[in-house]
């Protein structure tokens, strides 16, 4: 039976993931984050992934992001949910790890990109909302999320160590360590994390098939000959396993290997402010099976599938300062993405299934190539306002290597699906994206208005399904998606009050919509999206503050005169917090409205990620407390879902019938009941 395996590459990284000297210690330990941080610069949100959060997230990127207004998650159980920003999921939302794009391997989105993200191993998470930049990648119509690590020059030898330990209900047990240090000429950074949770129970005490174990190691060495130059080589390995309540298989391998080289040079001349270049390699090796994490499979038929994905890419850019008020960014990026797979179905045992698929060569089913050039110009006027505009042009190509359409090739034939008529064909497109935004200052208010356009090449999952009309391959018939969106917002401060408000309205031509009523198929429709996000902070007394956030989105499928499928309901959060520097206390009330705007059977690229009907609203109350006994030490504790409510998110997947579990197979998967947790974080320098 397959279990977690440690490759030689992993062993090397694990050996060096020990406390080392660090470049810069954290300046402070933050209080518990219970609502989204306010917008930093329009339209950007920046937050610290090491800070404790409530409700406590699973140790992955999607559950971390759901604390930010505008994000929601398609839940499948304990971990590895699929994130949405403003109701948009999949490749509409860019996920970048230190500037690198990463994709999952599973055809059913068991492992979205955020499944390979370990948030606490990063120093900063930056969210750019809407099509308001062209620097970070192609087709990001919803926005982009950057998980980033710092590399700063040292003027003298220095070190730092940051670590945390988390325990909680349902067997929760996490450990994270991050160490860095060096001299003015050389720096080293290494870290490791491990997270585990057992099956959780909902508010009624019903056990949900949801346990997981995840671990990661990463290391980097940098040469910094002076304060303006850096050359860094980094590598990482991670793996894990996760049980899912929404499908007939679990994930028994989530292996990722990464290697990256980055160069940066600042202040080359009065004109050239910064020059940077990066090359990277990401390999994802994923295994799903029906025997490693669950009881005896149905009819004793042991099956496993092993997709993998190889992504290589490079980026280069320069920032120019032709005048004091001007900044010009020019650059190019390219990547190649290869998806392959192999499988073993209906074997006599788990060992037999593993031995069989590992004896097979991988077979390539799709290959993608992209090359793009981009430029952004920013101008700051005498009144403090700023105008930003950008344009990018991308050449895309996708080659179809599948033998079958939306199915499996076994024993020399396609199983209950047609043979693929587009096998060997290549789809090509030249796509253009751009934006223009003005940021103004009026007293203590910063406001912005931007118009953006993003053209998105159909991704792997959208090309897998059948054409709506022919019921054969949609690989060549599906059109690129084109989003034009207007964003308007403001950040403001007035005495004890501060906050932000943003709204958007977008027209999506050729929106790619999936239908999961058999036979599953894909087509283009025209859609409109409109939404609103707001947050406010009131510091009404010394050491006290009240915080609130609101997120609302409404999508319309104009082709069918229906609501756009898989849209999150209205959500609001209210928090009351006390913090005197030594002790802190807080409470969070999360309120979610009912959702009656649905299109049953339609949805997104998550396997069977479809509307199943209306959902009721709910409210959940949580509390937390913190203690800073000394500098560099923070202990926090909390109770999520204090009143043990039984509820499910509107976007949660439906469960499946599993041996040993009584959860109904035709209803949404419920969230955890009352959850107690304790976290200690130590920062040394």
XYZ file of C-alpha atoms in Angstrom:
685
model
C 0.000 0.000 0.000
C 1.321 3.416 -0.927
C 2.254 5.808 1.869
C 4.336 8.980 2.032
C 7.782 8.569 0.524
C 10.869 10.673 1.110
C 12.977 11.104 -2.016
C 16.767 11.673 -1.865
C 16.037 15.274 -2.821
C 13.764 15.579 0.210
C 16.372 14.023 2.479
C 18.981 16.566 1.424
C 16.634 19.457 2.152
C 15.518 17.985 5.446
C 19.132 17.655 6.543
C 19.848 21.350 6.002
C 16.555 22.635 7.420
C 18.094 23.444 10.822
C 18.399 26.735 12.703
C 20.703 29.038 10.753
C 21.586 32.706 10.928
C 19.041 34.978 9.291
C 18.979 38.228 7.395
C 16.335 40.023 9.373
C 14.278 39.200 12.436
C 10.570 39.985 12.598
C 10.095 43.463 14.010
C 7.060 42.485 16.075
C 4.591 39.714 16.697
C 1.130 40.544 15.457
C -2.141 39.977 17.250
C -4.659 37.441 15.999
C -5.969 38.327 12.549
C -9.737 37.903 12.690
C -10.807 40.000 9.719
C -9.148 40.973 6.481
C -6.332 43.502 6.667
C -7.265 46.829 5.135
C -6.208 47.647 1.620
C -2.621 48.967 1.449
C -2.180 50.667 -1.929
C -5.063 50.609 -4.393
C -6.109 47.932 -5.179
C -3.686 45.850 -3.086
C -3.888 43.981 0.227
C -0.717 42.956 2.098
C -0.740 40.634 5.120
C 1.655 38.657 7.339
C 1.191 34.887 6.867
C 2.996 34.114 10.140
C 0.415 35.940 12.287
C -2.185 33.725 14.030
C -5.641 33.785 12.460
C -9.211 33.032 13.439
C -10.791 30.802 12.393
C -7.574 28.802 12.294
C -6.769 27.907 8.681
C -5.739 24.521 7.384
C -2.075 24.478 6.523
C -2.572 25.433 2.874
C -2.922 28.549 0.756
C -6.667 28.479 0.106
C -7.760 28.348 3.748
C -5.286 31.137 4.522
C -6.756 33.391 1.824
C -10.349 33.009 3.002
C -9.686 35.502 5.833
C -9.317 38.271 3.207
C -12.484 40.043 2.072
C -13.500 38.924 -1.417
C -12.083 35.391 -1.107
C -14.069 32.211 -0.668
C -13.161 28.535 -0.931
C -14.710 25.503 -2.600
C -14.449 23.123 0.330
C -13.840 19.365 0.032
C -13.148 18.519 3.673
C -10.170 19.385 5.842
C -7.694 20.844 3.354
C -6.832 21.611 -0.287
C -9.911 23.661 -1.098
C -10.033 25.678 -4.308
C -9.855 29.467 -3.808
C -12.081 32.021 -5.518
C -11.596 35.775 -5.621
C -14.740 37.765 -6.344
C -16.464 34.571 -7.465
C -13.748 33.705 -10.010
C -11.672 30.542 -9.693
C -9.118 28.460 -11.547
C -6.654 30.166 -13.869
C -8.575 33.447 -13.589
C -6.703 33.827 -10.278
C -2.918 33.800 -10.469
C -1.036 32.040 -7.657
C 2.671 32.892 -7.582
C 5.299 31.527 -5.194
C 8.246 33.938 -5.146
C 7.285 34.967 -8.679
C 6.836 31.403 -9.953
C 3.655 29.979 -11.402
C 2.626 26.513 -10.248
C -0.195 24.193 -11.344
C -1.752 21.092 -9.845
C -1.779 17.699 -11.528
C -5.211 16.261 -10.714
C -7.788 16.428 -13.495
C -10.473 16.876 -10.802
C -8.603 19.672 -8.965
C -7.790 17.524 -5.946
C -4.574 19.563 -5.798
C -5.105 23.187 -6.837
C -1.963 25.370 -6.805
C -2.646 26.467 -3.228
C -2.370 22.819 -2.099
C 1.395 23.249 -2.500
C 1.566 26.506 -0.536
C 2.723 26.506 3.104
C 1.834 30.085 4.112
C 3.944 30.377 7.272
C 7.118 29.697 5.303
C 6.643 33.076 3.563
C 7.206 36.596 4.886
C 4.405 38.372 3.067
C 1.275 37.697 1.047
C 0.244 40.362 -1.456
C -3.149 40.294 -3.160
C -3.761 42.403 -6.246
C -7.486 42.535 -6.979
C -8.842 42.799 -10.512
C -7.053 43.084 -13.889
C -4.945 45.982 -12.605
C -1.414 44.873 -13.514
C 0.293 43.074 -16.406
C 3.620 42.315 -14.713
C 2.757 39.105 -12.881
C 1.343 36.909 -15.634
C -1.165 36.382 -18.430
C -4.946 36.213 -18.139
C -5.348 36.945 -14.426
C -8.789 38.522 -14.722
C -9.760 38.047 -11.044
C -6.396 39.117 -9.667
C -3.098 37.699 -8.481
C -1.795 36.376 -5.159
C 1.930 36.607 -4.447
C 3.461 34.519 -1.646
C 6.828 36.210 -1.114
C 10.043 35.771 0.880
C 12.343 38.689 1.661
C 16.005 38.946 0.735
C 17.585 42.071 2.202
C 21.270 43.064 2.339
C 23.178 42.865 5.616
C 25.644 45.488 6.791
C 27.126 43.114 9.399
C 26.778 39.426 10.341
C 23.288 38.743 11.634
C 20.818 35.913 12.224
C 17.183 35.252 13.111
C 14.966 32.317 13.969
C 11.189 32.132 13.745
C 9.157 29.120 14.793
C 5.656 28.151 15.846
C 3.764 25.252 17.348
C 0.004 24.766 17.005
C -2.237 22.180 18.661
C -5.996 21.912 18.528
C -9.149 19.850 18.351
C -9.480 16.924 15.956
C -5.811 16.029 16.371
C -4.465 19.292 14.971
C -0.667 19.470 15.386
C 1.537 21.855 13.359
C 5.210 22.757 13.623
C 7.014 25.450 11.607
C 10.637 26.648 11.752
C 12.321 29.306 9.616
C 15.969 30.273 10.137
C 18.230 32.670 8.280
C 21.545 34.394 8.664
C 24.805 35.364 7.097
C 27.366 38.045 6.413
C 27.277 41.071 4.112
C 28.567 38.810 1.304
C 26.559 35.604 1.820
C 23.182 34.645 3.259
C 21.540 31.293 3.972
C 17.907 30.553 4.737
C 16.259 27.232 5.542
C 12.947 26.126 6.925
C 10.594 23.236 7.443
C 6.954 22.675 8.343
C 4.711 19.789 9.235
C 0.950 19.838 9.737
C -1.444 17.093 10.751
C -5.157 16.838 11.533
C -7.517 13.909 12.066
C -11.042 13.607 10.708
C -13.129 16.448 12.131
C -16.701 16.372 13.399
C -19.443 18.817 12.478
C -21.716 20.513 15.007
C -23.930 17.414 15.227
C -20.968 15.171 16.014
C -20.924 13.574 12.558
C -17.424 12.571 11.514
C -16.213 13.935 8.161
C -13.602 12.058 6.116
C -11.012 14.845 6.174
C -7.695 13.942 7.838
C -4.423 15.116 6.374
C -0.659 15.223 6.917
C 1.531 17.719 5.074
C 5.216 18.632 5.318
C 7.641 20.890 3.497
C 11.320 21.842 3.471
C 13.008 24.726 1.691
C 16.460 26.266 1.568
C 18.201 29.135 -0.227
C 21.717 30.512 -0.480
C 22.390 34.045 -1.719
C 25.479 35.930 -2.796
C 25.258 39.659 -1.965
C 28.580 41.271 -2.948
C 27.153 44.721 -2.205
C 23.902 46.261 -0.978
C 22.514 46.577 -4.524
C 23.266 43.094 -5.890
C 21.840 39.662 -5.093
C 22.098 36.236 -6.710
C 19.991 33.556 -5.003
C 19.637 29.816 -5.565
C 16.645 28.233 -3.847
C 15.118 24.781 -3.665
C 12.140 23.176 -1.978
C 10.456 19.839 -1.522
C 7.069 19.065 -0.013
C 4.684 16.154 0.231
C 1.507 15.109 1.971
C -1.646 13.075 2.004
C -5.257 14.137 2.407
C -8.633 12.446 2.759
C -11.606 13.845 0.854
C -15.282 13.578 1.668
C -16.402 14.578 -1.836
C -15.037 11.866 -4.133
C -14.181 8.204 -4.545
C -10.442 8.679 -4.090
C -8.084 10.389 -1.641
C -4.751 12.066 -2.242
C -1.886 9.835 -1.075
C 0.940 11.858 -2.634
C 1.340 15.628 -3.111
C 5.012 15.778 -3.957
C 6.533 19.005 -5.271
C 10.172 19.634 -6.190
C 11.306 23.171 -6.931
C 14.547 24.746 -8.078
C 14.914 28.467 -8.832
C 17.647 30.998 -9.601
C 17.090 34.732 -9.107
C 19.284 37.726 -9.900
C 18.633 41.349 -8.938
C 20.706 44.495 -9.425
C 19.618 47.913 -8.193
C 20.803 51.449 -8.960
C 22.776 50.571 -12.074
C 22.601 54.171 -13.261
C 20.404 57.269 -12.854
C 18.176 55.756 -15.550
C 18.208 52.060 -14.613
C 16.710 51.681 -11.146
C 16.458 47.895 -11.074
C 17.265 44.878 -13.241
C 15.960 41.437 -12.358
C 15.858 37.941 -13.853
C 14.526 34.584 -12.690
C 14.410 31.001 -13.925
C 12.525 28.185 -12.214
C 11.557 24.520 -12.369
C 8.509 23.006 -10.649
C 7.662 19.311 -10.662
C 4.389 18.082 -9.153
C 3.943 14.330 -8.652
C 0.440 13.462 -7.430
C -1.131 10.125 -6.551
C -4.806 9.526 -5.789
C -6.206 6.148 -4.789
C -9.178 4.492 -3.116
C -7.344 2.430 -0.501
C -4.558 4.314 1.352
C -6.768 6.553 3.526
C -10.088 4.729 3.614
C -11.506 1.314 4.404
C -11.763 -1.545 1.926
C -12.788 -0.114 -1.479
C -16.061 -0.979 -3.139
C -16.124 -4.594 -4.460
C -12.443 -4.904 -3.423
C -11.352 -3.090 -6.587
C -8.166 -1.199 -5.813
C -7.433 1.720 -8.137
C -4.848 4.492 -8.334
C -4.037 7.364 -10.683
C -0.674 9.148 -10.942
C -0.659 12.421 -12.895
C 2.411 14.628 -12.844
C 3.196 18.106 -14.141
C 6.431 19.786 -15.176
C 6.486 23.572 -15.328
C 9.600 25.496 -16.347
C 9.653 29.242 -16.697
C 11.748 32.387 -16.821
C 11.173 36.096 -16.284
C 13.306 39.159 -16.933
C 12.578 42.818 -16.384
C 13.958 46.280 -15.877
C 12.646 49.287 -13.957
C 13.596 52.642 -15.478
C 13.424 56.108 -13.910
C 13.494 58.561 -16.846
C 12.444 61.340 -14.467
C 11.711 61.855 -10.803
C 7.976 61.449 -11.395
C 8.227 58.531 -13.835
C 8.720 54.787 -13.434
C 8.715 52.421 -16.393
C 8.764 48.624 -16.057
C 9.569 46.517 -19.116
C 9.919 42.782 -19.249
C 9.235 39.390 -20.764
C 8.223 35.991 -19.415
C 7.920 32.494 -20.830
C 6.914 29.078 -19.581
C 6.317 25.521 -20.718
C 3.848 23.282 -18.918
C 3.622 19.519 -19.550
C 0.888 17.326 -18.048
C 1.220 13.542 -18.032
C -0.463 10.577 -16.378
C -0.624 6.847 -15.721
C -3.025 4.665 -13.746
C -3.924 1.242 -12.410
C -7.606 0.352 -12.149
C -9.498 -2.528 -10.523
C -6.488 -4.382 -9.087
C -6.629 -7.110 -6.450
C -4.794 -5.087 -3.779
C -3.279 -1.708 -3.068
C 0.224 -3.094 -3.527
C -0.764 -4.568 -6.893
C -2.194 -1.235 -8.028
C 0.936 0.645 -6.945
C 3.289 -1.856 -8.557
C 1.340 -1.720 -11.804
C 1.124 2.047 -12.301
C 4.747 2.539 -11.248
C 5.787 0.029 -13.924
C 4.149 2.131 -16.641
C 5.695 5.089 -18.446
C 3.962 8.446 -18.112
C 1.858 9.397 -21.127
C 1.634 13.080 -22.046
C -1.930 14.320 -22.528
C -1.433 18.102 -22.878
C 1.396 20.554 -23.339
C 1.237 24.364 -23.036
C 3.673 27.078 -24.078
C 3.470 30.816 -23.439
C 5.699 33.770 -24.251
C 4.771 37.316 -23.290
C 6.150 40.830 -23.265
C 4.833 43.527 -20.961
C 5.273 47.116 -19.949
C 3.895 49.354 -17.195
C 4.266 53.103 -16.824
C 3.590 55.081 -13.627
C 3.537 58.875 -13.356
C 3.104 60.849 -10.123
C 1.757 64.377 -10.570
C 2.482 67.438 -8.465
C -0.677 66.951 -6.414
C 0.379 63.488 -5.243
C -1.866 61.591 -7.633
C -0.551 58.736 -9.727
C -1.458 57.415 -13.163
C -0.539 53.798 -13.940
C -1.017 52.020 -17.258
C 0.173 48.722 -18.685
C 0.018 46.477 -21.715
C 1.074 42.898 -22.382
C 0.942 40.639 -25.439
C 1.152 36.860 -25.117
C 1.672 34.074 -27.621
C -0.014 30.869 -26.431
C 0.057 27.314 -27.767
C -1.556 24.116 -26.459
C -1.060 20.621 -27.904
C -3.577 17.827 -27.341
C -2.094 14.394 -26.643
C -5.184 12.659 -25.214
C -6.402 9.374 -26.618
C -9.902 9.832 -25.185
C -12.278 12.701 -24.463
C -13.184 13.200 -20.789
C -12.328 9.616 -19.968
C -9.757 6.884 -19.591
C -7.814 4.714 -22.044
C -7.689 1.081 -20.898
C -6.940 -2.205 -22.650
C -6.462 -0.450 -25.972
C -9.781 1.391 -25.987
C -11.563 4.437 -24.555
C -13.831 3.474 -21.667
C -17.420 4.645 -22.379
C -16.223 7.868 -24.038
C -15.395 8.769 -27.644
C -11.906 8.623 -29.065
C -10.311 12.049 -29.204
C -10.661 13.606 -32.666
C -8.251 16.452 -31.840
C -5.349 14.278 -30.686
C -2.103 15.729 -32.045
C -3.720 19.095 -32.827
C -2.323 22.410 -31.579
C -4.377 25.442 -30.596
C -2.667 28.836 -30.863
C -3.691 32.361 -29.934
C -2.194 35.824 -29.562
C -3.871 37.573 -26.648
C -3.655 41.119 -25.337
C -4.225 42.468 -21.828
C -3.958 45.994 -20.486
C -5.198 48.506 -17.943
C -5.184 52.161 -16.928
C -5.686 53.418 -13.383
C -5.644 56.784 -11.653
C -4.919 57.066 -7.922
C -5.817 60.384 -6.322
C -5.345 61.966 -2.896
C -8.029 64.049 -1.239
C -7.123 64.968 2.342
C -6.887 61.726 4.300
C -8.533 59.747 1.496
C -6.781 57.888 -1.295
C -9.073 56.923 -4.127
C -8.608 55.102 -7.403
C -10.438 54.313 -10.624
C -9.176 51.753 -13.099
C -10.245 50.093 -16.324
C -8.669 46.720 -17.069
C -8.881 44.128 -19.832
C -7.589 40.540 -19.549
C -7.652 37.833 -22.216
C -7.256 34.288 -20.893
C -6.205 31.178 -22.791
C -8.369 28.127 -21.855
C -6.582 25.995 -19.270
C -5.993 22.260 -18.931
C -9.205 21.485 -17.044
C -11.440 23.489 -19.396
C -10.027 21.641 -22.407
C -10.635 18.195 -20.894
C -14.406 18.136 -21.358
C -16.708 17.652 -24.320
C -17.922 20.274 -26.738
C -21.509 21.357 -26.004
C -22.714 20.768 -29.566
C -20.658 17.843 -30.917
C -20.133 16.009 -27.599
C -16.605 15.332 -28.807
C -13.420 17.189 -27.947
C -13.740 20.890 -27.065
C -9.974 21.372 -27.303
C -10.140 23.508 -30.448
C -13.687 24.861 -30.191
C -13.456 26.543 -26.777
C -12.604 30.237 -27.149
C -10.324 32.409 -25.017
C -12.105 34.322 -22.275
C -12.062 38.146 -22.417
C -12.798 40.255 -19.320
C -13.195 44.043 -19.302
C -13.670 45.448 -15.811
C -14.005 48.852 -14.161
C -12.714 49.147 -10.569
C -13.398 52.045 -8.227
C -12.344 52.379 -4.598
C -11.020 54.484 -1.746
C -8.974 54.186 1.447
C -9.713 56.730 4.152
C -8.829 57.821 7.691
C -10.782 60.176 9.946
C -9.858 60.397 13.616
C -10.532 57.039 15.248
C -12.003 55.644 12.025
C -10.285 54.121 8.998
C -11.356 51.839 6.213
C -11.632 51.077 2.539
C -14.407 50.638 0.010
C -14.118 49.139 -3.451
C -16.538 48.208 -6.181
C -16.249 46.660 -9.609
C -18.315 45.820 -12.661
C -17.070 43.595 -15.436
C -18.205 42.269 -18.778
C -16.906 38.791 -19.622
C -17.080 37.838 -23.265
C -16.840 34.082 -23.935
C -16.873 33.169 -20.244
C -15.899 29.486 -20.033
C -18.745 27.640 -18.282
C -18.715 23.945 -17.401
C -21.807 21.742 -17.186
C -21.471 18.671 -14.971
C -24.796 16.984 -15.784
C -23.692 13.924 -17.767
C -22.129 14.040 -20.210
C -19.896 16.742 -18.707
C -19.184 19.470 -21.259
C -17.894 23.013 -21.695
C -18.977 26.062 -23.681
C -18.616 29.838 -23.930
C -21.265 32.257 -22.654
C -21.390 36.010 -22.084
C -21.516 37.146 -18.464
C -21.486 40.221 -16.261
C -20.109 40.437 -12.730
C -20.596 43.221 -10.211
C -19.408 43.365 -6.627
C -18.567 45.365 -3.534
C -15.998 44.994 -0.740
C -15.626 47.132 2.357
C -13.722 47.161 5.632
C -13.710 49.579 8.539
C -11.794 49.943 11.801
C -12.999 52.012 14.782
C -10.466 52.615 17.574
C -13.042 53.813 20.083
C -10.821 53.657 23.194
C -7.246 53.025 24.184
C -6.334 49.389 23.405
C -9.788 48.726 21.912
C -10.952 48.506 18.344
C -13.933 47.235 16.392
C -13.514 45.906 12.867
C -15.971 44.996 10.149
C -15.732 43.644 6.601
C -18.272 43.047 3.855
C -18.019 41.178 0.547
C -20.735 40.815 -2.086
C -20.673 39.624 -5.693
C -23.404 39.029 -8.256
C -22.865 37.253 -11.566
C -25.230 37.014 -14.516
C -25.105 34.562 -17.431
C -26.653 36.670 -20.184
C -26.502 33.957 -22.834
C -28.885 31.727 -20.866
C -30.586 34.503 -18.858
C -29.562 32.761 -15.628
C -27.448 33.570 -12.579
C -23.770 32.810 -13.099
C -23.015 29.510 -11.377
C -20.844 29.009 -8.281
C -21.037 32.506 -6.845
C -20.508 33.029 -3.094
C -23.263 34.669 -1.027
C -23.059 37.985 0.815
C -20.661 37.733 3.749
C -19.935 40.068 6.677
C -17.538 39.865 9.624
C -17.639 41.853 12.857
C -14.831 41.730 15.409
C -14.177 43.336 18.770
C -10.560 43.331 19.996
C -8.558 44.441 23.026
C -4.740 44.586 23.006
C -2.559 46.342 25.593
C 0.747 44.997 24.293
C 0.870 42.142 26.793
C -2.630 40.663 26.765
C -5.193 40.571 23.990
C -8.773 39.345 23.737
C -11.132 39.211 20.807
C -14.349 37.912 19.376
C -15.429 37.337 15.771
C -18.934 37.054 14.372
C -19.062 35.732 10.805
C -22.402 36.074 9.045
C -23.196 34.550 5.662
C -26.480 35.152 3.857
C -28.520 32.512 2.055
C -27.818 32.047 -1.645
C -30.780 31.549 -3.934
C -29.155 32.621 -7.206
C -28.010 29.299 -8.648
C -27.709 27.460 -11.956
C -28.068 23.807 -11.003
C -25.593 21.584 -12.838
C -23.297 24.378 -14.031
C -20.045 25.387 -12.420
C -16.276 25.536 -12.589
C -13.237 23.329 -13.158
C -13.340 21.551 -9.790
C -14.596 18.009 -10.456
C -18.385 18.228 -10.256
C -17.933 21.787 -8.957
C -21.516 22.749 -9.657
C -24.503 24.463 -8.113
C -26.670 21.834 -6.421
C -29.394 24.198 -5.243
C -30.058 27.000 -2.808
C -28.241 27.203 0.511
C -29.331 28.670 3.870
C -27.459 31.425 5.647
C -25.618 30.961 8.906
C -23.735 32.823 11.628
C -20.694 31.547 13.535
C -19.128 33.126 16.623
C -15.493 32.601 17.681
C -13.278 33.959 20.470
C -9.525 34.276 21.010
C -6.945 35.505 23.543
C -3.226 36.244 23.406
C -0.275 36.733 25.777
C 3.176 38.220 25.132
C 5.196 37.171 28.213
C 8.433 38.530 26.731
C 9.817 40.066 23.587
C 9.716 37.624 20.718
C 7.185 35.232 22.280
C 3.466 35.211 21.533
C 0.981 32.638 22.824
C -2.531 32.698 21.384
C -5.578 30.521 21.920
C -9.016 30.425 20.435
C -12.321 28.651 20.128
C -13.743 28.593 16.614
C -17.482 28.005 16.229
C -18.014 28.557 19.944
C -21.671 27.468 19.908
C -20.979 24.291 17.903
C -23.177 25.278 14.954
C -23.836 22.775 12.159
C -23.459 24.500 8.800
C -21.999 24.196 5.317
C -20.567 26.750 2.918
C -22.594 27.409 -0.219
C -19.621 26.431 -2.395
C -18.849 23.226 -0.496
C -18.806 20.085 -2.584
C -21.335 17.329 -1.978
C -20.265 14.270 -0.032
C -19.997 10.697 -1.261
C -20.974 7.466 0.473
C -17.946 6.145 2.344
C -17.562 3.033 4.520
C -17.503 4.026 8.184
C -19.056 7.470 7.605
C -22.745 8.338 7.858
C -22.649 11.727 6.157
C -25.308 11.876 3.396
C -23.874 11.666 -0.087
C -26.267 14.169 -1.685
C -25.727 17.159 0.612
C -22.982 19.737 1.076
C -20.071 18.798 3.321
C -20.481 20.377 6.744
C -17.767 22.500 8.347
C -16.050 21.642 11.675
C -17.970 22.024 14.913
C -16.474 23.602 18.029
C -12.698 23.766 17.540
C -10.235 24.684 20.306
C -6.670 25.650 19.395
C -3.451 26.934 20.957
C -0.516 28.473 19.096
C 2.915 29.581 20.350
C 5.253 31.605 18.158
C 8.884 32.403 18.994
C 11.001 34.958 17.118
C 14.695 35.304 18.012
C 17.489 37.496 16.664
